[in-house]
Amino acid sequence: MITQVGDRTSRWTADPGFGVYLHIPFCRHRCHYCDFNTYEGQEGLHLAYVDALITDIGNCDPGGRRATSIFFGGGTPTLLPASGLARILRAVAHNVGLDPGAEVTVEANPETVDEAKFDALLEAGFNRVSIGIQSLVPEVLTRLGRTHSPERALEAVGAARRAGFEEVNADLMYGSPWESTSDWMTSLEGVVAAGPDHISAYALTVEEGTPLHTLVASGRAPDVDPDIQAERHELASEVLSAAAYERYEVSNWALPGHASRHNVLYWSAGDYLGLGAGAHGHRSGRRYWNEKLPREFVSRVSAQRSTESGSELLDAGTRAGEAMMLGLRLASGVQLDEFTRRYGPEWLDGRAAVLAQLEAGGFLERSEGWLRLSAGSTLVANDVLCRLL
Amino acid sequence: MDQAQQRSFAVISHVDHGKSTLSDRLLQITGTVSDRDMREQFLDRMDLERERGITIKAAAVRMTYTAADKTTYQLNLIDTPGHVDFGYEVSRSLAACEGVLLLVDAAQGIQAQTLTNLYLAVDANLEVIPVLNKIDLPAAQPEKYAAEIASLIGCDVADIFQISAKTGQGVPELLDAIVERIPPPAGDPDAPLRALVFDSVYDVYRGVVAYIRVVDGSLKARAPVRFMVAGHDAEADEIGIMAPDSTPVVELFTGEVGYLISGIKDVSLVKVGDTVTPRPAPDVEALAGYREPKPMVFAGIYPINGDDFPLLRDALDKLKLNDGALVYEPESSGALGFGFRCGFLGLLHMEIVRERLEREFDLELIVSAPSVGYEVQLDDRKKEIVRNPSEMPDRSRIEEIYEPYVSVMVVTPSEYTGPVIQMCQDRRGELKEMHYLSPERVEIRYHMPLGEIIFDFFDQLKSATKGFASLDYEPVGMYASDLVKVDVLLNSQPVDAFSTIVHRNKAYDYGKAMTERLRKLIPRQMFDVPIQAAIGSRVIARETVKAKRKDVLAKCYGGDVSRKRKLLERQKEGKRRMKQIGLVEVPQSAFIEALRVDSDSTSA
């Protein structure tokens, strides 16, 4: 069930490498459910932002570690020209260094990519692309505020493949109030047919502060139904596992050997640099985050001020709890000896009784030194975690 | 003042029938309160102010009145508690009087409690002056209700006063009748002092203030006294009267009514019904009629926040200072934590205590379902008193269970006789008497288990009679019944807070109602939660809270670890306020809702 091919493991690991996250905070159009740090209509700022980001990369201190994975997220990184992304990546390679075989991912919106762009990205050193498809049903896409067509989305996957990307992820979203079971089935089957090696499928979450939240709170849009979302998740598991995708995290499926190394690093509580406006980083129990507003980010860089706007230092217990919260998202669960080596025995020892209770209740499983959520409790992980944390 | 010119009386009346307004008029006409100082509901306001620590209770007000015969009289208006729970206190207040005004709303007629208190007054051989109030109201039917009263007390319709306390119409004539018809006190001025304690209140600064009626002899300020029943000796530090403000006097004479402050800090030493005598103790008998307050209704009171337990204890200790009838002892519940099992005189008393704890001490409470006290005869001849269903001994050891019965009086328009009788029959009542007060109104008496009326009897009675019926009850003794304990189990774990003792024939109804109620109140968990009601090991009702299917963060990447962790911490904080029963998390609100007895049900 759990697969490991070379370095690209889908399992929790105490030594997940070193990641670099770069944030591109721009979108052509902001979706009403989105709560990411991204802005419309700042095209005039794009170039200055790229320059500032490159400068800031030059200022950062990787502590002698080389990147095993790099992730360009957004926003819509592909809103920038491939040359801009290439310059940023070169700066990372120059100032941080890339491990041979490092995974380098860029997120893409179907409307901002074509085969030529993928060629250029591949040429620049990107080797993984994550395409936001969300749905293959026009009505659902419209309701979600997505402006691309199903055909365009599928074409983006094909273009990436033709350009030579071996690692292609398709992002899907399910459980919106405007989607039927057969709509979801259509999306799943269409995406499987397009043949990405990795599929992320997220339940639509009504996040506070989003336009969708306002609509739902005021009764102008129906709320999501967690029971229906659970059914959709189960349907996804059936369809995807029939097509040889394995679910290795709550919302992530991959063909064997194609898990995202960068994301496994997050779920293994690894260290990563956060670069760009609003990006978060983590170094040995210290979490920090950067100035969110792109314009302010740029002006800080040009004034040679730090772009970091806040940080927190986790105490040992919080750090261990966070690691468990993240690690249990992985289907592999957490390797307990390694966990103890990294975080000390106190956290687990202090929870022996509740662990035993949750295991006896069938919510957690322990085998060969690994602790994981049972298949049945993956979708109620919060409940389990609330008891554990 | 000479005994011959003293008149002591109480007003027997239903809530809203105008007692406070009549008191206002009496205070005004007698000049006790000047027109300038007069405010509506004068004595009630004094009591409210007393709650805030400003003055002391107007348990008895002295007025001076010069009657038509040009003689000046001393009138003592003695307050009576307004509820059946305090029937004993009412009887002691009446024991300080020679007469009563039976005050009845001319638009509503006599109500059950009024009737009970009227019977108390008649039993005590008091002069009853019937009064119809609110005759100025358009809805008044004085002829109809006068006929009812006349047949009830055996007087002539013409003898019934018709007044409007609001406008003062008829009140001067009533004052003259008080003087003419109520006899003066009959005590012996030359005998050693005997004074009846008919009420008491705790004052933070002065200690216990006893309200007394000097029956024989007289009491001088600073005299050494003894409280006979309590066996407690004290000095009469201050004696006085309320006119209506407290006014110290040097001596209270035979027949007079006043207050006595003796530096006692413990209210349980000043018992209502006790007799005050001089020291050294003369050879006199205590005044008749003393009774220990007997709790009839029991409930567990728990702080919602477990940390508030010491605050709750302090609050109960303080309440106890001026509520001698309140009893409590610590108990613990698997479901509700640490709290107190409290005993109350009745439902209203329980509601008063609960309200005061919440209002005056700012406590958030869960009150368990009220229970009565059972006597359990065990097979080894031992008897146990069970005041909490969780204390019920194992069924195999029980020979017989006895439960308290009450005599219930319902006064209702006769068109609702059928539904009222049906209700009482359903609650294991036995019809004792039906008495037509008039062709339109009937007094119905039932004997029924107290346990049957402490939940929602009053609510149902009100809805069955469109609000017209009134209710009263008094204990009549313990009787054997076929009772069983019904347990409620969540996920196979018994929850002591929901256990109850009911008649075998009602066990299924209770089990079904409680399991259905809980199914709606308990949030979905990460597994199916069976809710069962059981007698011993036999399940009699079952419901299931279906497992929730999704409670997981869809996304959690490097950018939102802190935020997602805090989200979980908030969710966990919400869960921390829940009670954990096995693996099942039960919100406090579920306990409160499931155990709720509608507060209206107690304000009979």
JSON list of C-alpha atoms in Angstrom, two decimals, chain A residues 52 120 208 263:
[
{"chain": "A", "resi": 52, "resn": "ALA", "atom": "CA", "xyz": [12.57, 42.08, -5.12]},
{"chain": "A", "resi": 120, "resn": "ALA", "atom": "CA", "xyz": [10.38, 26.99, -21.29]},
{"chain": "A", "resi": 208, "resn": "GLU", "atom": "CA", "xyz": [-13.76, 32.92, 6.98]},
{"chain": "A", "resi": 263, "resn": "ASN", "atom": "CA", "xyz": [4.49, 18.26, 0.50]}
]
